[in-house]
XYZ file of C-alpha atoms in Angstrom:
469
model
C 4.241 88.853 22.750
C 1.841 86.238 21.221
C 4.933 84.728 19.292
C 7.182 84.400 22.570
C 3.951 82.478 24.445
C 3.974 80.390 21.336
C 7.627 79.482 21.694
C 7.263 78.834 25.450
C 4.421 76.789 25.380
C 6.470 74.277 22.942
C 9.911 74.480 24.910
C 7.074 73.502 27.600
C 5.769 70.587 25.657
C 9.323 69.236 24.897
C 10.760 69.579 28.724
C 7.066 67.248 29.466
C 8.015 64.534 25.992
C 11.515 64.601 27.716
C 10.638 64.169 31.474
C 7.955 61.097 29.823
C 10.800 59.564 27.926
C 12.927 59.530 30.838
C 10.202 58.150 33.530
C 9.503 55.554 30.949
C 13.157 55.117 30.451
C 13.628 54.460 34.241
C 10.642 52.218 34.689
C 11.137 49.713 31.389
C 14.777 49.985 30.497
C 16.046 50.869 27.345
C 14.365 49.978 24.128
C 15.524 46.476 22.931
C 18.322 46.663 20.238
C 16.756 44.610 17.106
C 18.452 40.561 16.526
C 21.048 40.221 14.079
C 22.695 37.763 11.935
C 26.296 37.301 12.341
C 28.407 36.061 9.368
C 30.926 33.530 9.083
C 32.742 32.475 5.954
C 35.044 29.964 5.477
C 36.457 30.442 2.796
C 36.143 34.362 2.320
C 35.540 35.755 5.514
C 38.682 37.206 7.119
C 39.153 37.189 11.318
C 41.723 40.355 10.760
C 39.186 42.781 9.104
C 35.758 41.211 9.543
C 33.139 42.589 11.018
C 30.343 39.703 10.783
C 28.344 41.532 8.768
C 26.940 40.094 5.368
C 29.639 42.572 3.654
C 32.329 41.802 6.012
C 31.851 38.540 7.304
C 34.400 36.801 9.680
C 36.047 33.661 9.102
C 35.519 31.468 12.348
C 32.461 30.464 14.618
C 35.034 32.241 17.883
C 35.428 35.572 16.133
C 31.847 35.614 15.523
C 31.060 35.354 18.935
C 32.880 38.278 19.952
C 30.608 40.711 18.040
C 26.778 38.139 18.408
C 24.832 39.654 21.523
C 22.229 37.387 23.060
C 19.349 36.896 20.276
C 21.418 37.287 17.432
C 22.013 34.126 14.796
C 25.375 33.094 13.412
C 24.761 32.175 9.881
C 27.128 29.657 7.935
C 27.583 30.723 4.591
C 29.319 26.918 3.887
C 32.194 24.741 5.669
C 32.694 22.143 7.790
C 32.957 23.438 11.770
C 34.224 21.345 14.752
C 32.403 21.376 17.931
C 31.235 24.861 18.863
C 30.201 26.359 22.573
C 27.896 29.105 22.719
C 28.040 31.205 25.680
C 24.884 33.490 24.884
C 21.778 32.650 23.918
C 22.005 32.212 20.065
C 20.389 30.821 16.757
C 22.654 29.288 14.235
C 21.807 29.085 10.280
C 22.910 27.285 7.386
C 23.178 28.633 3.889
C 20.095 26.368 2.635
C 21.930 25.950 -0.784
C 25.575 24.987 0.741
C 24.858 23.755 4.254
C 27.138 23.735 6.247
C 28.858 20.964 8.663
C 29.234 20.628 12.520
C 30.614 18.286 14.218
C 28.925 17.931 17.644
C 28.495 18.468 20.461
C 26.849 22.293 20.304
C 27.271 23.204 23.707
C 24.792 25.848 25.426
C 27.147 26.919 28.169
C 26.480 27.367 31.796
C 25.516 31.193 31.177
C 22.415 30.612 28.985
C 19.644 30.204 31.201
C 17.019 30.570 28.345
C 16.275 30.966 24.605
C 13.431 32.669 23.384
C 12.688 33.077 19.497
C 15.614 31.239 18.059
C 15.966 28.733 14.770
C 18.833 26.447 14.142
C 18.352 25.581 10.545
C 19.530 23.881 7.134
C 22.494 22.353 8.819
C 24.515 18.902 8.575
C 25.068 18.104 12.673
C 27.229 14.343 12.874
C 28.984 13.032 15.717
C 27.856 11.631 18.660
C 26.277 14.410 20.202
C 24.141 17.202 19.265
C 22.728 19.989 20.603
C 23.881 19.667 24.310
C 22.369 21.619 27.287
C 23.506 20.380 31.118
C 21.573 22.907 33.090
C 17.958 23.754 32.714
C 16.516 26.228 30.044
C 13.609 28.215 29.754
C 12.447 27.528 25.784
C 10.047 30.219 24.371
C 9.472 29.848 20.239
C 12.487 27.430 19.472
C 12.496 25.699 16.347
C 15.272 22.899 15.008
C 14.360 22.746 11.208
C 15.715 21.645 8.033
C 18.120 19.577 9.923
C 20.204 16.458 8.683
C 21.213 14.787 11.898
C 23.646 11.861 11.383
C 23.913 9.863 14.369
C 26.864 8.033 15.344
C 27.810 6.131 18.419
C 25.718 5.978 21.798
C 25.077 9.733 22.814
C 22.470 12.157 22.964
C 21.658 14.067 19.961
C 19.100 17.073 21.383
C 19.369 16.548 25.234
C 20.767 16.965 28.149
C 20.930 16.693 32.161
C 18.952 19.582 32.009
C 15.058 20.512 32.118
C 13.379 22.276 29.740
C 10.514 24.413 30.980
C 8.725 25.631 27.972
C 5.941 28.373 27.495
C 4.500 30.549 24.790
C 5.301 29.479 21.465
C 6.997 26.199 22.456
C 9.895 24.080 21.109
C 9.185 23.061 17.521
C 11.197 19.965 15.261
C 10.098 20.552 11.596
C 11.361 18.818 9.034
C 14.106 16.843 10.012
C 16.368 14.263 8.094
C 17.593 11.511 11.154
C 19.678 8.745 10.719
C 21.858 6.439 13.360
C 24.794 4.577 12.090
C 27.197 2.763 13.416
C 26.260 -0.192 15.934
C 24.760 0.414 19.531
C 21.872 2.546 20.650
C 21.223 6.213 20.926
C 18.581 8.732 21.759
C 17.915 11.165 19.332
C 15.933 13.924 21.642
C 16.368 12.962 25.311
C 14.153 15.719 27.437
C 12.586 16.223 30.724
C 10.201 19.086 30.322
C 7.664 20.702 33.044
C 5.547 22.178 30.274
C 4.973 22.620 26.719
C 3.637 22.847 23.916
C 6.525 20.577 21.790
C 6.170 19.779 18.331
C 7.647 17.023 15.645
C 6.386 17.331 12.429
C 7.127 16.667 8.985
C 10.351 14.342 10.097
C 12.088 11.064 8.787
C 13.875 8.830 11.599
C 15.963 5.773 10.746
C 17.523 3.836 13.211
C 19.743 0.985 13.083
C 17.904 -1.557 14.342
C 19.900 -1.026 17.593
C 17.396 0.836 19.131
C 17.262 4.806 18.575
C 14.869 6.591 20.741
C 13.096 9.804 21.585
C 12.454 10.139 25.186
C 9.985 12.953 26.484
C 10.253 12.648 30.210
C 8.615 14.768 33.324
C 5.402 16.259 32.860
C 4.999 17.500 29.082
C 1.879 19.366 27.825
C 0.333 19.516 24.131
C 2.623 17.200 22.396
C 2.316 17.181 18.726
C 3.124 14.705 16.546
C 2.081 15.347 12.572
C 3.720 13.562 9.143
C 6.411 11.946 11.010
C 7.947 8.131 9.343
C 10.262 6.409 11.825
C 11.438 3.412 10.948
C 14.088 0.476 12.192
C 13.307 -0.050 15.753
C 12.745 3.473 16.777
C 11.479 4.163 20.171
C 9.423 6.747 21.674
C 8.265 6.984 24.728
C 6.722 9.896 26.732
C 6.088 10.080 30.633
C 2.705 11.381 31.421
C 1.481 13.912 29.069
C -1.301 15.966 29.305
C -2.768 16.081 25.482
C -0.559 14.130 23.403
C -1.557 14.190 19.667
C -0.090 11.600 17.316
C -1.825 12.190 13.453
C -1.302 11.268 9.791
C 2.422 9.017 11.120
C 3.920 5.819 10.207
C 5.730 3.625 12.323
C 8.199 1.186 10.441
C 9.404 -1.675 12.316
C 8.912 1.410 15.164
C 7.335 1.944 18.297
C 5.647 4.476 20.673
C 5.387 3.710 24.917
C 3.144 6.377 26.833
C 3.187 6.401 31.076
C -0.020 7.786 32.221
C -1.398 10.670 30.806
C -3.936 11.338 28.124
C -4.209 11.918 24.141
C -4.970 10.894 20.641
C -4.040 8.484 17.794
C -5.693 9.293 14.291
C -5.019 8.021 11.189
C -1.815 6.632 11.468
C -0.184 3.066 10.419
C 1.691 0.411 12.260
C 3.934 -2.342 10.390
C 6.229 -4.837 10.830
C 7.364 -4.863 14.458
C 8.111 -8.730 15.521
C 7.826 -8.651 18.800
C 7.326 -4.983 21.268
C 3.200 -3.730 20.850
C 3.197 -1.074 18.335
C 1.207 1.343 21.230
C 2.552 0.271 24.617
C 0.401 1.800 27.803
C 2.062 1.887 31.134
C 0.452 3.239 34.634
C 1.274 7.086 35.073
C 3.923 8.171 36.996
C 3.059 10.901 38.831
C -0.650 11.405 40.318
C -3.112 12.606 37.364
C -6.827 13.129 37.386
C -7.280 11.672 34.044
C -6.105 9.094 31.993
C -7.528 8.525 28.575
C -6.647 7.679 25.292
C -9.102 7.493 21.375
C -7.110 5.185 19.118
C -8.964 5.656 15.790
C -8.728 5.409 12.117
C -5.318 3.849 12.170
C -4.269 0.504 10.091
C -1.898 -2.467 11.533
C -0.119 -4.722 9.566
C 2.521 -7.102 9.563
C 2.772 -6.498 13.813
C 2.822 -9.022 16.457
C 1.196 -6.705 18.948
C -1.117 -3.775 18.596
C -2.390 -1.883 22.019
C -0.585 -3.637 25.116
C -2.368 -2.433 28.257
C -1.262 -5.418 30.533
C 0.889 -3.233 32.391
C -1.699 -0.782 33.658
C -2.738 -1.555 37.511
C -5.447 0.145 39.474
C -3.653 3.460 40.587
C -5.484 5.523 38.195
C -8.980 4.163 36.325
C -8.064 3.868 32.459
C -10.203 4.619 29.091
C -9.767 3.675 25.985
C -11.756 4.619 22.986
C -10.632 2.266 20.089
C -12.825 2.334 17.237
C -12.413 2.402 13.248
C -8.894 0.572 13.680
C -8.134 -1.894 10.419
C -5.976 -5.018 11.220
C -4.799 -5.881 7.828
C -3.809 -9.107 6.748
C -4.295 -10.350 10.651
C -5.074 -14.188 12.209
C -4.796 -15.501 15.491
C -1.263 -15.199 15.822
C -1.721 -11.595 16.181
C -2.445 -9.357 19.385
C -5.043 -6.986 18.240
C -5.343 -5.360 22.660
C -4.446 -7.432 25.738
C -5.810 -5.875 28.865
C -4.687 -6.666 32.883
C -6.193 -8.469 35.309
C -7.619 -5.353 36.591
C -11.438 -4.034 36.862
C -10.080 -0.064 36.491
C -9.468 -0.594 32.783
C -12.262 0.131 30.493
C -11.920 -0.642 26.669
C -14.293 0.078 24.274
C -12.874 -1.366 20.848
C -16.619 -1.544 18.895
C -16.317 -1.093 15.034
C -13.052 -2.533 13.950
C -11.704 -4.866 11.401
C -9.714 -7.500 13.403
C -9.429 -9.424 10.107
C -11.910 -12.106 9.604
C -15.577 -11.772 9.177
C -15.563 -13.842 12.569
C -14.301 -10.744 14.390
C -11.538 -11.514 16.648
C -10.118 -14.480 18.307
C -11.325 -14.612 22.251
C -11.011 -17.814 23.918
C -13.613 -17.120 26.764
C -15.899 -15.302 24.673
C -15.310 -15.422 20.592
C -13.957 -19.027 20.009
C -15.176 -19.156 16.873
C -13.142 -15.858 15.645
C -10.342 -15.996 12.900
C -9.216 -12.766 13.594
C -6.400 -10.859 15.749
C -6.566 -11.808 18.788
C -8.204 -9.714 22.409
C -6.942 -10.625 25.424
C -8.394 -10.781 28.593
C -7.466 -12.665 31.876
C -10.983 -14.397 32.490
C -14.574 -14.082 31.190
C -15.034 -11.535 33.991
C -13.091 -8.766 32.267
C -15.401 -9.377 29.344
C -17.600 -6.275 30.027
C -13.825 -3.757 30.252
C -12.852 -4.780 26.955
C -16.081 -4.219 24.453
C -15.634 -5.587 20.725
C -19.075 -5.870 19.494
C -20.081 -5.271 16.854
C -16.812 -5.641 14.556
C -16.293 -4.381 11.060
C -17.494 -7.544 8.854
C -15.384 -5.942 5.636
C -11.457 -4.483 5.539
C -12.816 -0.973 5.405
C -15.361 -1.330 7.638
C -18.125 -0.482 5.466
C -20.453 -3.301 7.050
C -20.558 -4.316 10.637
C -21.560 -7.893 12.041
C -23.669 -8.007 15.565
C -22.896 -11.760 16.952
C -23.893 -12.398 20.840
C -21.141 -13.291 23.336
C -20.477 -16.787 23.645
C -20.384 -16.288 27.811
C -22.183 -13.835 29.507
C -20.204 -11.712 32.047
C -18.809 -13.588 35.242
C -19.906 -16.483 34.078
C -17.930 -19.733 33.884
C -16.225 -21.118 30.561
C -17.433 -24.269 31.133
C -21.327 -22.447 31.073
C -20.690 -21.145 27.328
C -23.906 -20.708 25.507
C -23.416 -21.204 21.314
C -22.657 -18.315 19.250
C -26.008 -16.932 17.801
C -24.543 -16.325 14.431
C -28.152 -15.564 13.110
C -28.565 -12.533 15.376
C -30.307 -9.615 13.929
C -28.285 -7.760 11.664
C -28.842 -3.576 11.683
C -30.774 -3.669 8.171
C -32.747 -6.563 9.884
C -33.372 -4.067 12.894
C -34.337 -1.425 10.780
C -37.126 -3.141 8.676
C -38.369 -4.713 12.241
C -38.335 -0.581 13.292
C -40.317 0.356 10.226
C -42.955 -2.687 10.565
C -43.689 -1.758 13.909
C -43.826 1.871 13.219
C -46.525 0.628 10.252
C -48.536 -1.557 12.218
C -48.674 1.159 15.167
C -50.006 3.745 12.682
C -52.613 1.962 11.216
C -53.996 1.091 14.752
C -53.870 4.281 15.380
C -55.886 5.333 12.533
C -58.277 2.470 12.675
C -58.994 3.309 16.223
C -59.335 7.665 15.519
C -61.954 6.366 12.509
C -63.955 4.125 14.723
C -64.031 7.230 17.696
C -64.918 9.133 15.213
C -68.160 7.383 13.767
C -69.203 6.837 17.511
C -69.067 10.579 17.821
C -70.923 11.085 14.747
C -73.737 8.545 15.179
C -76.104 9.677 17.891
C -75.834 13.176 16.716
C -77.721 11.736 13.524
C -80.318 9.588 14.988
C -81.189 12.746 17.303
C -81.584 14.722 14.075
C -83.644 12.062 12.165
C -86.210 11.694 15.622
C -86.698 15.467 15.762
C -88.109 15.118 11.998
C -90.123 12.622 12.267
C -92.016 14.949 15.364
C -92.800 17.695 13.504
């Protein structure tokens, strides 16, 4: 009897797992089926008897796709592949030893309305066109990496008509090789984006000199941009960002235009652009609540133009922190900032070498600089655009503190001379400590003199009482 209650109580227990499984069933579907790659070989895959396995693989991208389910990843053992249309969401990978070729465009088709967790990797992608999307996408953990794009033509290489609305673990470019030949312009990544976060690390671009540009449009969030060398008139520009982080770059004969928006420049170098500012800021587009930017630690050389902010107006108030900035090898001739004729702009450029010991050329207020030049449309703007003191040394080991040559509002014609003997920090310091001296010895001379007040009639009442008795 004991033995048959035993046995019912665990046919019990397994009708309640079952009836569980099934509610649970019911209520979150059935248990995801785990990605797959999908093989295709060339040269010994076989379309007849493949199965796209690693054992079996197939021999086109088209016979692939009729065994990939959405999150799976065709993978490219070697060959060269024509255009190729992928009507699920999928990931494609190269052999990293044999890459293989496509000829664009990649087309995500009308029925992929998102991609989530996907890498298209250590592939060769020429043509003019690229990755191609023409509807919008939601992006979730997308990576391009280990990518030779070879640009040819006018089109869009990573782009589309479509938005990208990105979340969680973003859309990431790592290590790509980019190159544009032929003649004409093109636009490497060309995307309108809601959200973010959107990274480009780690990545060589070389245009043309045509103009090849990256255009981040829309409202993007959390841009990243880390160890990245563009060179020959490449273009970015990004359309009101909210934190966009440019660090450790160099831009060749390149260039980078921001509308509204806020973010950071660190450590990064600027060179030989002849004419267009190497960091171009434009009014934002769309209503913001703040619009800032810290420009620090970076070098220019060889530029015309560094910061350009003569295209701001007084929408949305402007700051600009701009300190620790090294204008090598600069004169006159060059722009170091140029600011509008607009009270909403504050600069505060202290603590940079504008090259010369003279700190920079200002016609209203620095005549007697050597260096880059600061532009500002009248001594009235003076007090938006802040530049002393400057770095007196190219690594700005030393600063020099020289007095305006105008004092704000006032006329040019009412210019006072430069006071090139003005106290100098170590000459503020030993004032500091002399006064700090002089203060304590008063102050002791003044506690020993109370004190021998206090002391004396306490002794003369002591000698009287002595003499009475």
């Amino acid at each position: 009897g004991y033995q048959r209650r035993v046995r019912g109580m665990k046919v019990l227990v397994s009708l309640e797992f079952v009836v569980f499984f099934l509610i649970a069933w019911l209520a979150l579907g059935p248990l995801p089926t785990q990605a797959a790659l999908r093989y295709v070989d060339p040269e010994d895959g076989s379309d007849a008897r493949g199965d796209a396995t690693k054992e079996n693989p197939v021999k086109t991208i088209d016979k692939a796709l009729d065994f990939a389910k959405a999150g799976d990843t065709l993978y490219l053992e070697s060959g060269s592949f024509d255009s190729v249309s992928l009507p699920k969401p999928l990931g494609i990978w190269g052999n990293p030893k044999t890459r293989a070729t496509i000829k664009g465009p990649i087309n995500f088709g009308s029925q992929v309305t998102g991609l989530v967790d996907l890498y298209y990797r250590d592939l060769i992608v020429t043509g003019s066109q690229g990755f191609v999307f023409d509807k919008s996408l939601a992006i979730d953990g997308v990576t391009f990496e280990r990518l030779d794009l070879q640009i040819s033509g006018s089109g869009v290489f990573i782009g589309g008509s479509g938005q990208l609305n990105i979340s969680g673990n973003g859309l990431t470019f790592n290590a790509l090789q980019i190159s544009q030949s032929g003649s004409g312009s093109s636009k490497a990544l060309d995307i309108s984006v809601s959200s973010g976060p959107i990274i480009l690390s780690n990545t060589t671009v070389k245009g043309n000199n045509n103009g090849l540009s990256f255009n981040i449009a829309k409202t993007p969030k959390n841009i990243q941009i880390t160890n990245v060398t563009l060179s020959n008139k490449v273009q970015i520009s990004v359309s009101n960002p909210s934190n966009l982080v440019v660090t450790n770059s160099s831009f060749v004969g390149a260039t980078i235009s921001i509308s509204g928006g806020y973010g950071t420049f660190l450590f990064n170098s600027f060179s030989q652009t002849s004419s267009d500012p190497s960091i171009k800021i434009l009014a934002p587009t769309v209503e913001t609540n703040r619009f800032e930017y810290e420009i620090s630690n970076n070098t220019f050389q060889s530029i015309s133009h560094g910061l350009d902010l003569s295209s701001v107006d007084d929408s949305s108030p402007l700051q600009v922190a701009f300190e620790g900035n090294l204008f090598l090898g600069a004169n006159d001739k060059t722009t170091a900032i140029s600011i509008p004729a607009v009270i909403t702009v504050s600069v505060d450029a202290r603590n940079n070498w504008f090259g010369s010991d003279n700190g920079p050329q200002d016609i209203f207020c620095n005549q007697e600089g050597r260096g880059a030049t600061v532009e500002t449309p009248g001594p009235e703007y003076g007090p938006n655009l802040l530049y002393r003191p400057w770095c007196s040394t190219d690594d700005c080991s030393e600063v020099k503190w020289v007095r305006s040559a105008c004092a704000a509002g006032d006329d040019p014609a009412s210019f006072i001379e430069d006071d090139a003997d003005s106290m100098t920090p170590w000459g503020m310091s030993i004032l500091i400590i002399a006064v700090c001296s002089v203060s304590y010895l008063v102050f002791l001379a003044i506690f020993f003199f109370a004190v021998k007040i206090r002391q004396g009639p306490s002794h003369n009442s002591a000698s009287d009482q002595e003499n009475l008795t």
